[in-house]
Each structure stands twice: as C-alpha cells, then as structure tokens.
CSV table of C-alpha atoms in Angstrom, one decimal:
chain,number,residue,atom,x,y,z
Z,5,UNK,CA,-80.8,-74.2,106.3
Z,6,UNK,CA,-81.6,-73.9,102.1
Z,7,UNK,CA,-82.7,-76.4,100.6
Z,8,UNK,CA,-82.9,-77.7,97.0
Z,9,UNK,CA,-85.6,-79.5,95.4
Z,10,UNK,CA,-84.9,-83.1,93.4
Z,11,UNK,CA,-84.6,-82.1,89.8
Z,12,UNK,CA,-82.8,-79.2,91.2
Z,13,UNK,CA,-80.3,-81.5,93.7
Z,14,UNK,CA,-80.3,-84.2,90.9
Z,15,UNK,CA,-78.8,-82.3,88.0
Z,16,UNK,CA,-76.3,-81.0,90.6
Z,17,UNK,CA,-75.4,-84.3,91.5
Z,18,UNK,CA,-75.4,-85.7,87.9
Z,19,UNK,CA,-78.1,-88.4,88.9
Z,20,UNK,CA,-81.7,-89.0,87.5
Z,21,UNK,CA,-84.4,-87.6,90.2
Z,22,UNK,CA,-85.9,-91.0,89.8
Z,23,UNK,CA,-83.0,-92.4,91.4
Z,24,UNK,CA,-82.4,-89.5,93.9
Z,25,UNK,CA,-86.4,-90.4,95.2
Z,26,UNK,CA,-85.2,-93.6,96.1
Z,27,UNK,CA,-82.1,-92.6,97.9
Z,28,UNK,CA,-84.0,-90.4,99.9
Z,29,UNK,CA,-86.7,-92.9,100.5
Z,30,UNK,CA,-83.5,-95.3,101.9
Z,31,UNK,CA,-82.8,-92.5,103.9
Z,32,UNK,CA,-79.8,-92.0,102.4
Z,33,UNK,CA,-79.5,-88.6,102.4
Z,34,UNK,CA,-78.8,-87.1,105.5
Z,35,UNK,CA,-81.6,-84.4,106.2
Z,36,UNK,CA,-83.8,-84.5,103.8
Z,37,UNK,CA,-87.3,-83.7,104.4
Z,38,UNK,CA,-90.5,-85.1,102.8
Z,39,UNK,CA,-93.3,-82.8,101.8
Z,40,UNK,CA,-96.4,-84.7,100.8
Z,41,UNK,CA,-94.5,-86.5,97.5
Z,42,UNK,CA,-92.1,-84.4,97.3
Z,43,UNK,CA,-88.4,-84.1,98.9
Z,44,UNK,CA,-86.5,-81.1,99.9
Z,45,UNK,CA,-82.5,-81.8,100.4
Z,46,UNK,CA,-79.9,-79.4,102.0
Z,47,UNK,CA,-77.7,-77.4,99.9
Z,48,UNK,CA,-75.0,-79.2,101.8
Z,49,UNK,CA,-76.1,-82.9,101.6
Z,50,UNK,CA,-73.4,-84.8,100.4
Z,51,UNK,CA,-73.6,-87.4,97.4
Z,52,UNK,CA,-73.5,-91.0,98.9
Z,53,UNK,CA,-71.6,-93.9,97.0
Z,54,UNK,CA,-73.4,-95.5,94.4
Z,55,UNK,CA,-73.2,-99.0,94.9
Z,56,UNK,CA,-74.4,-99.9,92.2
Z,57,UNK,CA,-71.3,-98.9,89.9
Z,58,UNK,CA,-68.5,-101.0,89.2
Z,59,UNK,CA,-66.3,-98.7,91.3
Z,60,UNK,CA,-68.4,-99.3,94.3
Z,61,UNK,CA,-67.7,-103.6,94.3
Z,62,UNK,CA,-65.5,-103.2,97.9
Z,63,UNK,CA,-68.0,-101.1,99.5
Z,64,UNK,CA,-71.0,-103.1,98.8
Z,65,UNK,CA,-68.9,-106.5,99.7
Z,66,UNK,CA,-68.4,-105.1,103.7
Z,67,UNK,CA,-72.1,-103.9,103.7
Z,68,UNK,CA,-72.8,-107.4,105.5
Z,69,UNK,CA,-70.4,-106.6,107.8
Z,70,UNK,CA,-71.6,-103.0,108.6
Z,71,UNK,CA,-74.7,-102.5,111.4
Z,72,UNK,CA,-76.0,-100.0,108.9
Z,73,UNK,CA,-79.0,-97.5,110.4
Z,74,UNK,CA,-82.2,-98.8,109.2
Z,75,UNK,CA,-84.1,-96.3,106.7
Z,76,UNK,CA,-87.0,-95.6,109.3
Z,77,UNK,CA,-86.4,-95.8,113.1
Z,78,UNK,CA,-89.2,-98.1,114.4
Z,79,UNK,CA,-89.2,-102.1,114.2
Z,80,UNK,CA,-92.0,-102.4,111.9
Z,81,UNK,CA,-90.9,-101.0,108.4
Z,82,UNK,CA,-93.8,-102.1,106.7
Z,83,UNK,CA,-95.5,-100.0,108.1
Z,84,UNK,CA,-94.0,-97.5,107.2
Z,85,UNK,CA,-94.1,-95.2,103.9
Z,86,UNK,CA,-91.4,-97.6,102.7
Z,87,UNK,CA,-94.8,-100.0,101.1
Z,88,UNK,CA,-97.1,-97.8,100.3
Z,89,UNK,CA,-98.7,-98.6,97.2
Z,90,UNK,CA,-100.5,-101.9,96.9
Z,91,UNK,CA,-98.8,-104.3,94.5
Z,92,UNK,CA,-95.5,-103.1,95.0
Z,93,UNK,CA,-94.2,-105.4,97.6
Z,94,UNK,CA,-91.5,-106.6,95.8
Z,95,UNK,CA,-90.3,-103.5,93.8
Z,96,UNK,CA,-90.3,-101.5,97.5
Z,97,UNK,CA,-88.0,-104.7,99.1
Z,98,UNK,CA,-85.4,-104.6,96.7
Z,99,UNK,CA,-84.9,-100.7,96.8
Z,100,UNK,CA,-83.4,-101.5,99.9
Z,101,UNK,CA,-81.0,-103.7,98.3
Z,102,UNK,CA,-78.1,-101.6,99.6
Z,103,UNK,CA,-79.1,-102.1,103.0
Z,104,UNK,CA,-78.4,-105.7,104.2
Z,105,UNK,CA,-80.7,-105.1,107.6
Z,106,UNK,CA,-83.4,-103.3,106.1
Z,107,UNK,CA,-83.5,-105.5,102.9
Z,108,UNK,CA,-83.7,-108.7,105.2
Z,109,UNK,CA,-86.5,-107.0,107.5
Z,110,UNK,CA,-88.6,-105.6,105.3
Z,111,UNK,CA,-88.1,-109.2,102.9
Z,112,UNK,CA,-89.2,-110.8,106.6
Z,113,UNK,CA,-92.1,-108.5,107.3
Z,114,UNK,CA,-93.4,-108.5,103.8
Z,115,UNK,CA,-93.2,-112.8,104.0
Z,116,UNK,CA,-95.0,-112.8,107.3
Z,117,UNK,CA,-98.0,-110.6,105.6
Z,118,UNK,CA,-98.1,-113.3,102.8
Z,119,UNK,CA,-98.1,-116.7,105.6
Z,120,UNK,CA,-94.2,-117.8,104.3
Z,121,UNK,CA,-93.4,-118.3,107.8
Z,122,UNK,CA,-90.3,-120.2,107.4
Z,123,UNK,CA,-88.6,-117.5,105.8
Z,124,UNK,CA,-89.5,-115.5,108.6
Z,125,UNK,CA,-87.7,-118.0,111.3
Z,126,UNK,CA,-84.7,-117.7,109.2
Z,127,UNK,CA,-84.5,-114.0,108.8
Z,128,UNK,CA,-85.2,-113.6,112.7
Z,129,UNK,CA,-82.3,-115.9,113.6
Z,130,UNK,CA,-80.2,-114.0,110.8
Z,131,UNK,CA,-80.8,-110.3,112.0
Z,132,UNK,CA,-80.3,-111.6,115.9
Z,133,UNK,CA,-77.2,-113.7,115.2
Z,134,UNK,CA,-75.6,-111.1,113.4
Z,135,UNK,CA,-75.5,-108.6,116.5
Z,136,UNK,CA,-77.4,-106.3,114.4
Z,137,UNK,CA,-78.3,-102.8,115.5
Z,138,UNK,CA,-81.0,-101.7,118.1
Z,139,UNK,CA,-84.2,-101.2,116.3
Z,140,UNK,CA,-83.2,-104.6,113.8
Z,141,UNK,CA,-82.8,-106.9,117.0
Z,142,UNK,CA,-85.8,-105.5,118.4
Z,143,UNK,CA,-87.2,-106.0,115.0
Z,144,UNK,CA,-86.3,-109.8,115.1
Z,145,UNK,CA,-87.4,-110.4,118.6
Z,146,UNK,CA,-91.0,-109.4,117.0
Z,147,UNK,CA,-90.2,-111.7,113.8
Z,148,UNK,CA,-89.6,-114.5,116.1
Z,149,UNK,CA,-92.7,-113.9,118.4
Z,150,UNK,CA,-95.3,-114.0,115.2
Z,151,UNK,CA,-93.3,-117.4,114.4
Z,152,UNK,CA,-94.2,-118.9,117.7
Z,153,UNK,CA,-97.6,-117.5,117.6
Z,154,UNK,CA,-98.2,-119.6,114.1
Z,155,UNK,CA,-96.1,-122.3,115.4
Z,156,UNK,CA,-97.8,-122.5,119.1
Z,157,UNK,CA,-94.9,-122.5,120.8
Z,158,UNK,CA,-94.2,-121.3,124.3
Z,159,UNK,CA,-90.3,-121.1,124.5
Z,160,UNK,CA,-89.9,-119.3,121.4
Z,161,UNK,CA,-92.4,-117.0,122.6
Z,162,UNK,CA,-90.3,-116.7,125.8
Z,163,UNK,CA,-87.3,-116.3,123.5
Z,164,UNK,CA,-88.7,-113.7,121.4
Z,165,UNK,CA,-89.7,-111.3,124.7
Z,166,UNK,CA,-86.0,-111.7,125.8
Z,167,UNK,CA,-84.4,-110.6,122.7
Z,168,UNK,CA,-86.4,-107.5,122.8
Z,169,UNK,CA,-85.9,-107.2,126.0
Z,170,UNK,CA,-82.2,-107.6,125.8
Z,171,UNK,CA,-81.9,-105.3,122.6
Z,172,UNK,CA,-78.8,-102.7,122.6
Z,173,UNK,CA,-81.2,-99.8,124.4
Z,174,UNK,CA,-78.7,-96.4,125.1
Z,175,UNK,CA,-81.8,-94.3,125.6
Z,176,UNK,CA,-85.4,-93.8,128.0
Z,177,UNK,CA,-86.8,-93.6,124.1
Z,178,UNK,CA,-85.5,-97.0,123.3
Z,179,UNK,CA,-86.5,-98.7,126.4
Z,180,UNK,CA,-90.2,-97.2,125.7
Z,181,UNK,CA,-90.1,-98.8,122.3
Z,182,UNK,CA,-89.1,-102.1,124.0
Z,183,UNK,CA,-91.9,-102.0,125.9
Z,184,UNK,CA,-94.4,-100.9,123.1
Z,185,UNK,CA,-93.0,-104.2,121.0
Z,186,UNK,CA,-93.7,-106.6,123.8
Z,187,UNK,CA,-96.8,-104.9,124.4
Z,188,UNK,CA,-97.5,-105.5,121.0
Z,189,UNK,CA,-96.8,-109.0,120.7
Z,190,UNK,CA,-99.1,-109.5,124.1
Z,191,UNK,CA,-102.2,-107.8,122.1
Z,192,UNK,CA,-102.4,-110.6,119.7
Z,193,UNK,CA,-102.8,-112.7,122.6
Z,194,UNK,CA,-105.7,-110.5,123.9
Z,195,UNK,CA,-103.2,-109.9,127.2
Z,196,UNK,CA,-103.7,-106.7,128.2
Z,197,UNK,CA,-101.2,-107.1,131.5
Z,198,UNK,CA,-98.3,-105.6,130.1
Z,199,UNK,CA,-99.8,-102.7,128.7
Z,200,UNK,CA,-97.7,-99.4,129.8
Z,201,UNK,CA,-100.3,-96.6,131.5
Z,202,UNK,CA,-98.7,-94.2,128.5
Z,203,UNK,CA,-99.7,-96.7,126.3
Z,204,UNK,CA,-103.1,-97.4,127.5
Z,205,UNK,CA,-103.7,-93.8,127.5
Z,206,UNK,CA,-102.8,-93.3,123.4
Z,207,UNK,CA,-99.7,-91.5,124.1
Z,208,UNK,CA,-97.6,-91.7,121.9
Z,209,UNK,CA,-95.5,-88.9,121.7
Z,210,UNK,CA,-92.8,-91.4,123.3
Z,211,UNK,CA,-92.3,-93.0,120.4
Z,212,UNK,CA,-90.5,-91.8,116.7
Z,213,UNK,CA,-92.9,-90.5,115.0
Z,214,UNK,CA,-91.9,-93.8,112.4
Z,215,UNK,CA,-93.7,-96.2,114.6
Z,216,UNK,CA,-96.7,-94.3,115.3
Z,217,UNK,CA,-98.1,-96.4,112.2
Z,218,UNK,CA,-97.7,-99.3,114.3
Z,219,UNK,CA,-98.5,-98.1,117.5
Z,220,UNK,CA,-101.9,-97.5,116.2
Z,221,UNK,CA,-102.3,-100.6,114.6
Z,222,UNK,CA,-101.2,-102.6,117.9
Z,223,UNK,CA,-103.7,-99.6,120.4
Z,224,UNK,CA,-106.5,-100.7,118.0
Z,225,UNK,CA,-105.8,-104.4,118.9
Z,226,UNK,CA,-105.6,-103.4,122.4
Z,227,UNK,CA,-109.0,-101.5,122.4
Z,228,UNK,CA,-110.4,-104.6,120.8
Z,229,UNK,CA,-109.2,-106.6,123.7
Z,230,UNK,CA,-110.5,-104.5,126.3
Z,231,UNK,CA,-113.8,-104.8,124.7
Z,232,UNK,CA,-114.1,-107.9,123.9
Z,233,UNK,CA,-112.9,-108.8,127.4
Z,234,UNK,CA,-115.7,-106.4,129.3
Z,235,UNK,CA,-118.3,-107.9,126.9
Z,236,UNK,CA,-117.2,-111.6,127.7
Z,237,UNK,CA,-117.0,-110.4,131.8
Z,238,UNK,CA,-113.8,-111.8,131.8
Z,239,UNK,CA,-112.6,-108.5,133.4
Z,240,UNK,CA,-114.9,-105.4,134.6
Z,241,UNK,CA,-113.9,-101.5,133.9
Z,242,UNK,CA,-116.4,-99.3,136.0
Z,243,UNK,CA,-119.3,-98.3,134.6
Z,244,UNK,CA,-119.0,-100.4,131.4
Z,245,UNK,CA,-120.8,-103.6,130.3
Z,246,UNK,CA,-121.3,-105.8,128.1
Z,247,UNK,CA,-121.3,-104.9,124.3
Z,248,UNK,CA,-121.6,-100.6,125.1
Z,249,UNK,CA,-117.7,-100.1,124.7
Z,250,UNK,CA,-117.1,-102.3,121.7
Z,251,UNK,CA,-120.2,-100.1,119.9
Z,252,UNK,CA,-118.2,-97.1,120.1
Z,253,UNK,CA,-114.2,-98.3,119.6
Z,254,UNK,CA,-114.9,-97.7,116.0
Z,255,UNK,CA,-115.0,-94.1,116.4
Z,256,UNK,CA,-111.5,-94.3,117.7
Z,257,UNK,CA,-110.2,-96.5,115.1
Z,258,UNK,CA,-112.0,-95.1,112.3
Z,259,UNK,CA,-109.5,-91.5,112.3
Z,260,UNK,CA,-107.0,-94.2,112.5
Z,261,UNK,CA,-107.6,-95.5,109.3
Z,262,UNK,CA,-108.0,-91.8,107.7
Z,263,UNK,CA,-104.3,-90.9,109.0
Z,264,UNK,CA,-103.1,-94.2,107.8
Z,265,UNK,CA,-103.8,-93.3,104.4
Z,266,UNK,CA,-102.2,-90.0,105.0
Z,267,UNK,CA,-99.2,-91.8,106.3
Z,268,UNK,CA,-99.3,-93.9,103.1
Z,269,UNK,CA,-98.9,-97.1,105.3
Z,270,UNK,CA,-100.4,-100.1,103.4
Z,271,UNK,CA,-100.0,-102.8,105.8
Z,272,UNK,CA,-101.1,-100.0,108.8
Z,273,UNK,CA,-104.3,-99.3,107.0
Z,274,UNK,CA,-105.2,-103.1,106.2
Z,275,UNK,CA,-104.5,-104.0,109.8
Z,276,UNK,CA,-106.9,-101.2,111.0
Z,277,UNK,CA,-109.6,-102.1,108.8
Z,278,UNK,CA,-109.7,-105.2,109.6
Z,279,UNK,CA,-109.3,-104.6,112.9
Z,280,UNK,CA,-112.6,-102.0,112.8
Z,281,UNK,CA,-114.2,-104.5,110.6
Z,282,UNK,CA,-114.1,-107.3,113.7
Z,283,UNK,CA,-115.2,-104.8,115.8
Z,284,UNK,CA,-118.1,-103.7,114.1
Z,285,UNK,CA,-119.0,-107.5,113.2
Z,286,UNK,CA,-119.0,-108.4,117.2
Z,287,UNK,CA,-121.1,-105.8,117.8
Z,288,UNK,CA,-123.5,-107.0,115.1
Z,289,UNK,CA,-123.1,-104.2,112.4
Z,290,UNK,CA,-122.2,-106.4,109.6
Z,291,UNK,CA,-122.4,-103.2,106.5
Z,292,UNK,CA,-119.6,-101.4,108.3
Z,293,UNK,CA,-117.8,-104.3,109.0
Z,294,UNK,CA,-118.1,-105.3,105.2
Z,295,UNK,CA,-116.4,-101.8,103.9
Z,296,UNK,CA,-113.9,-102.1,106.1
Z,297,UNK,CA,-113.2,-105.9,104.9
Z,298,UNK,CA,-113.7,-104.9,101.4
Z,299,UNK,CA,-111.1,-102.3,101.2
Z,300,UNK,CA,-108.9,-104.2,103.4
Z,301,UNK,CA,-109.0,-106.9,100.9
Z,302,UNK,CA,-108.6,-104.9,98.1
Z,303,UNK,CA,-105.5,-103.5,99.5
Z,304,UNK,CA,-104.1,-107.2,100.2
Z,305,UNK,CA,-104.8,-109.1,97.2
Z,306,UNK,CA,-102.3,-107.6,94.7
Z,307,UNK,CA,-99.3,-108.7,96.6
Z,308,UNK,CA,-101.0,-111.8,97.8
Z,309,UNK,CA,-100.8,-110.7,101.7
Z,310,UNK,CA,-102.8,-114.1,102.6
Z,311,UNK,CA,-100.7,-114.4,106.3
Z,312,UNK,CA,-102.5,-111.1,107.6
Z,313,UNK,CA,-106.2,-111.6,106.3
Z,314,UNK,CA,-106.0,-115.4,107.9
Z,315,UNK,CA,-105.6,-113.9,111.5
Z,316,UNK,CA,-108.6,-112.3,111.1
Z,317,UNK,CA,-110.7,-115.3,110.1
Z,318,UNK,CA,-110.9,-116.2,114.2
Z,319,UNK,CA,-112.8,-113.1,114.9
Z,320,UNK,CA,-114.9,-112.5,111.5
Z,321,UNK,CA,-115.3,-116.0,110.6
Z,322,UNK,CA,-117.9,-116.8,107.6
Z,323,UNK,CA,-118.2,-113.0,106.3
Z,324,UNK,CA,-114.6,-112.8,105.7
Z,325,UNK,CA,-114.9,-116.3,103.3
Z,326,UNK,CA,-118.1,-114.6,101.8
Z,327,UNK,CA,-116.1,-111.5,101.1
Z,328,UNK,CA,-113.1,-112.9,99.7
Z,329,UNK,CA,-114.2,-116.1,97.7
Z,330,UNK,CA,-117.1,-113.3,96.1
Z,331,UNK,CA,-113.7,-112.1,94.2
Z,332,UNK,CA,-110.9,-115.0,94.0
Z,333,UNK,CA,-111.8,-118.3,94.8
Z,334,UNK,CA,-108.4,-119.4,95.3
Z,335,UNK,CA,-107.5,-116.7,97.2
Z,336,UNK,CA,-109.7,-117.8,100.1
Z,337,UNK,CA,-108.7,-121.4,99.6
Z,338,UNK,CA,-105.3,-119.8,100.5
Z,339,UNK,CA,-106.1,-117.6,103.6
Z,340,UNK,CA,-108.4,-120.5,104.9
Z,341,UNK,CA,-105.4,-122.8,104.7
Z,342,UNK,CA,-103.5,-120.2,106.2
Z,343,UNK,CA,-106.1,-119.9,109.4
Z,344,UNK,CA,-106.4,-123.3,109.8
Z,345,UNK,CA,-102.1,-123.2,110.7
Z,346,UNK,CA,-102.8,-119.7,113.0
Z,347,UNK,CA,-105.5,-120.9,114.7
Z,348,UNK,CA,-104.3,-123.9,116.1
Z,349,UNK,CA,-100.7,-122.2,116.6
Z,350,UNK,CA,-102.4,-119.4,118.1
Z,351,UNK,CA,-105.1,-121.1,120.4
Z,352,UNK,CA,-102.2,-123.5,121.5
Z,353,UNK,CA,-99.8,-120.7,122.4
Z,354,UNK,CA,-102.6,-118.5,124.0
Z,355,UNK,CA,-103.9,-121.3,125.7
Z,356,UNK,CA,-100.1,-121.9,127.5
Z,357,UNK,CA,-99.5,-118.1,128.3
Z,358,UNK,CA,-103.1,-117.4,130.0
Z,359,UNK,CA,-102.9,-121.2,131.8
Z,360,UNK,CA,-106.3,-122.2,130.0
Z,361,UNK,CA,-107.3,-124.7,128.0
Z,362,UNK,CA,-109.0,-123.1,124.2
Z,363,UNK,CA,-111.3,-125.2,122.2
Z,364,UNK,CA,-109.5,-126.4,119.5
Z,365,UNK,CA,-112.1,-128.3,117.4
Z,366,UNK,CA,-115.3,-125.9,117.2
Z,367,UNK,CA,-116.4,-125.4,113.9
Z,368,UNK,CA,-116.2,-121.6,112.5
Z,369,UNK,CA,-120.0,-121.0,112.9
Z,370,UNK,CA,-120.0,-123.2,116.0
Z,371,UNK,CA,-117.1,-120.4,117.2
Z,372,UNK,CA,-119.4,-117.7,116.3
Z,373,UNK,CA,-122.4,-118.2,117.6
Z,374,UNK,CA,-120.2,-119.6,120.9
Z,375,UNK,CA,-119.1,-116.0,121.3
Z,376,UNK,CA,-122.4,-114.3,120.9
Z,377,UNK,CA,-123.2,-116.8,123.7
Z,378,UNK,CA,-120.3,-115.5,125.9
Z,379,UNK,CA,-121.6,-111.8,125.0
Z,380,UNK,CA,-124.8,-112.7,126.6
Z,381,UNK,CA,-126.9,-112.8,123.4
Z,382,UNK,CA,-130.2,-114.8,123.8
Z,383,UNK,CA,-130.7,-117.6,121.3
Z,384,UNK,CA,-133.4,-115.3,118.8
Z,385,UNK,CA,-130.7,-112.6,118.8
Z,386,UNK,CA,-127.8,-114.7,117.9
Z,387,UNK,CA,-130.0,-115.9,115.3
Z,388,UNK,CA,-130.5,-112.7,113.9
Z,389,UNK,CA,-127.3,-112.0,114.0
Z,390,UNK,CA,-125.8,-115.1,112.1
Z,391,UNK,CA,-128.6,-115.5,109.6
Z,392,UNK,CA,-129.2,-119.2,111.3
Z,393,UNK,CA,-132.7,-120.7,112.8
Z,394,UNK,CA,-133.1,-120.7,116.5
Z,395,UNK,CA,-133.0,-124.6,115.8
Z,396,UNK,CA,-129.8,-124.7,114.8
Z,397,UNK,CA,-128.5,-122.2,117.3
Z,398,UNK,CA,-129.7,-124.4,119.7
Z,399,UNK,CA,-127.8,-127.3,117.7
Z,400,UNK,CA,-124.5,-125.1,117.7
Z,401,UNK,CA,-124.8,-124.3,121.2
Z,402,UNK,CA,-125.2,-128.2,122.4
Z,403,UNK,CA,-121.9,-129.3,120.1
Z,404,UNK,CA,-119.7,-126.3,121.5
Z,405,UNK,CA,-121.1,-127.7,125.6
Z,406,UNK,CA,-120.6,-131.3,123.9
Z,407,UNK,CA,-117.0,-130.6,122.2
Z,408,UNK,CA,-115.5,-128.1,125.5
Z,409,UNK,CA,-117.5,-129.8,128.6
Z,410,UNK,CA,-118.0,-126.5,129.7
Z,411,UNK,CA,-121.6,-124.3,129.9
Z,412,UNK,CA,-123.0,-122.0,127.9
Z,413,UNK,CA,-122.2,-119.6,131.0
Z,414,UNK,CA,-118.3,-120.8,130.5
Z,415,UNK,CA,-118.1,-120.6,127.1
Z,416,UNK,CA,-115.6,-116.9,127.1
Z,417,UNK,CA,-113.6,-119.2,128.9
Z,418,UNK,CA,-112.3,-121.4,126.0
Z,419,UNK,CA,-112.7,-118.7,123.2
C-alpha cells in the first residue's frame, strides 16, 4: 500500500497538517500508521466530515446517538498516547470533542486522576446506560469500580465486576480483556485470586497492543502485591521470603517505566513510578524511591492529578508529604485531603472483600512503622529505617497493639 505523509495528504485534502495530526490522533483516518511523531496515510484514505463546519450541524447532532469506535482499543485511554504531554489534560480531552464516548471517557479518566469523583459516578452511569460499545462499557465498569473503591462500598464494587463481565464480548480477545480489567480492579485491592496464569506470567500478547500501557501498570501492582504479601507471610511462594522478592521487583518495573516514555503514556509512567517508588521505599531504599517520586510528581502537578498521587500516600506515607510540600504546599494539602477520602473508602471496601477487619485509625507513621513490624523488622532496624528513636518505635508499636487489639505478630493482618 503507498502512503503519503501529512503535509503531503493535507494539501491534498485542502486541510492544515495541524488539523490532519489530530484527526489521525482521533483515529479518524482509517489506516494510518504512526512513526515516532510522525504519520503516514494511505493514498486511498478517504477525507472524513468535518464536524466542525456549518454544513456538518446534522451529523454532529446524531453523534450521541451513534456507538462510535473509540480512538484506541483498550479501556484505559489515558493511558494511552492520547495524554501524553504533561499539562495538556484538557487541550488532549477536548480533541475528542467529535467523539461523544471517547470525550466522556477520557473527561472521566482524566477527573478520576485529579480526585473529582463525582464526575466519575456520573460518566460511568452515562457510558453504561447508553448501551455503549464494548471497550466503553468495559471502560465504565472500571469507572465505577474506582468509585466504590473511594466510596467503600461493596455493592458497587459487585456492580462494577458485572458490567465488565457482562460487556458486549464477540471475541476470545475481548473476553481476555474482560478478565485483565477485573484483574485489574482486584490489584488495587492487593487480591491476587483472580489473576489469569497468562497474566501472572507477563503475557501479554493477548491483549491490543493499546492496553499494554495499562497492563503494565496493573502487572506492576500485581508484583507489588505478591511481594508485599510473601514479605508480610500472609501467603508463601517456594523458595522466597521475606523482603528478597520485593528487593528485586524494581528491576522488572524499572524497563517498564523506560517503555512508557517510549509509549508517550503520561498517566502509565506516573503510575509506574510511583508504583517502583513504594517498592523501593518498603524495601528501605529511600534515594530510589525519591527519583521515582520526584519525576512522578513532576509529571502530575501541571494538570493537578491529585486523585493518583493520594493512593499512594498508604504505602509511602511521610516521604511522599516531604516530597510534595518541598515544591507546593497546597498541593499536598490537596492530595492529603484526597488520601484521607481513599483510605477510609479503600480500607472499608478492602476490609468487606477479603472478610477482615483493617485498622482504620493508625496514624501515618504509626502505619509505617506497623508494616516494618509485619515485615519482621526488629525495633533498631525500623528505627533506621524511619529516622525515629527506638523509644518512640516502641511508643508506635504499643498504640497500633492499643488501637487494633491485635499483636505485633498480627499486625499484616489489619494493614
């Protein structure tokens, strides 16, 4: 097949190239191929209707109507190359203007990374009532899931799973990304039972190469969960203990990060670092874990994703305040307000899924020097670690007992 480049296509076409990258970025134009930056289009691509020209009034007016394709086929546009520039949030939604289902999605996604979670309830219900296509109900069934994760609660959680579950699947490749979504909203829960062998094993050559973003993002989650499970003896793998496979996760997650910048995936690549930050902070190597947070929060700030950096603030507690009020003060007044709504959401919901009761009321440095405690850390070592005296480990370690009524040996337990 020839192809054309875009200033050769868009002087055929009589449109700017500017305007011919975004078509092709809405997927617009049927086979065209990105290279790097730059697009290729067939010699026989047609020209699609503007809709932004007077003429154009009808079709645009029965878009709402029309199950449209959605630019990228995966449930998780952003993260996609559809965001890929930080700060650009907004200017990257409304190119998708013309696209009622991937407008509203990405709009949703987008509000869930910046904590506006009522907008994502509504968005959910919208894309689900609306008998939308495959990947957009799947894509709600997720929305709604991250709702009742923030919200703690257990029938929307149900819900969410059976929408995905009951998306329009025609293919073995749909019905593998079903299981990949409710796989990934079970990582967030650390609940690794669902997890697909093909999944466990990286494979993902199941899935459209637009979700492997994603299913990196949610594998990296999942190795975290294995880790942190072994560490905590809450499960055993054979030959493994304690803290030796969290110390070398980040050298899985780390190429990760490398191809998610190659992917141009903005929210992909702050998930992972944040994700390989929290790994290297459990295993006590805070300098990694603070160039991973750093860049993370870099990447975040300009578009004000608050929603993504508070789920984090469970597992890296005090370093992520110390990293982000170092650079906007009112920025961390905004995640920690954020946390404070995921965390009790989140340890309420856990709590009902795994049948367990989750302290609710620790402190953050009471959390933290509770989990060292579950890792098996001795009392000098966990004072190390946190930069506290032994006395007031000690201290930390009587009010988590006092708080839980469980044992130091229990403590995993209600983490």
């Amino acid at each position: 097949m020839d192809y054309l480049n875009i200033t050769e296509t868009a002087e055929k076409w009589g449109i700017s190239p500017r305007r011919l990258q975004i078509l092709c970025a809405e997927g617009k134009i049927e086979g065209a191929i990105r290279f790097g930056k730059a697009w290729m289009i067939p010699k026989t691509a047609q020209k699609p209707i503007d809709g932004r020209t007077k003429a154009s009034k009808d079709y645009k007016a029965t878009l709402s109507e029309i199950n449209m394709p959605l630019p990228r086929k995966t449930p998780f546009l952003h993260m996609t190359d559809l965001y890929s520039a930080a700060g650009t949030a907004e200017k990257c939604i409304e190119v998708l203007e013309g696209n009622i289902e991937a407008h509203t999605l990405l709009s949703a996604e987008i509000a869930y990374s910046k904590g506006d979670i009522e907008k994502v309830y509504d968005s959910a219900y919208y894309l689900l009532h609306k008998h939308s296509g495959f990947y957009a109900v799947i894509s709600a069934g997720m929305l709604l899931g991250l709702c009742a994760i923030w919200r703690g609660d257990l029938n929307m959680w149900r819900q969410a799973k059976i929408h995905i579950a009951e998306a329009p699947a025609k293919t073995e490749a749909d019905r593998d990304i079903m299981a990949f979504s409710i796989t990934a909203l079970d990582s967030i829960l650390y609940d690794v039972s669902s997890f697909p062998e093909w999944f466990k094993m990286g494979r993902f050559e199941l899935l459209h190469k637009d979700a492997l973003p994603a299913a990196k993002v949610f594998y990296a989650k999942y190795l975290y969960a294995v880790g942190y499970g072994i560490a905590t003896k809450q499960f055993e793998l054979q030959g493994v203990h304690g803290l030796s496979l969290l110390t070398m996760i980040p050298n899985a997650i780390e190429p990760m990060i490398s191809q998610s910048v190659a992917d141009n995936s903005i929210i992909a690549e702050i998930y992972l670092r944040m994700t390989c930050a929290a790994v290297y902070y459990t295993g006590g190597n805070n300098e990694q874990a603070i160039y991973h947070i750093d860049r993370a929060v870099a990447l975040a700030l300009p578009d004000k994703l608050f929603g993504i950096l508070a789920e984090y603030g469970r597992t890296l507690g005090s370093l992520l305040e110390q990293r982000i009020s170092r650079i906007d003060i009112d920025a961390w007044n905004k995640v920690r307000d954020f946390y404070n709504i995921y965390m009790a959401g989140w340890t309420k919901l856990s709590g009902s899924v795994r049948g367990k009761k989750l302290a609710t009321t620790l402190a953050p440095k009471e959390r933290e020097v509770a989990k060292l405690a579950a890792f098996g850390f001795k009392n000098s070592q966990i004072a190390t670690a946190l930069n506290m005296s032994v006395s007031a480990v000690k201290q930390a370690v009587t009010n988590v007992s006092n708080k839980t009524g469980m044992s130091r040996e229990d403590f995993a337990a209600i983490l």
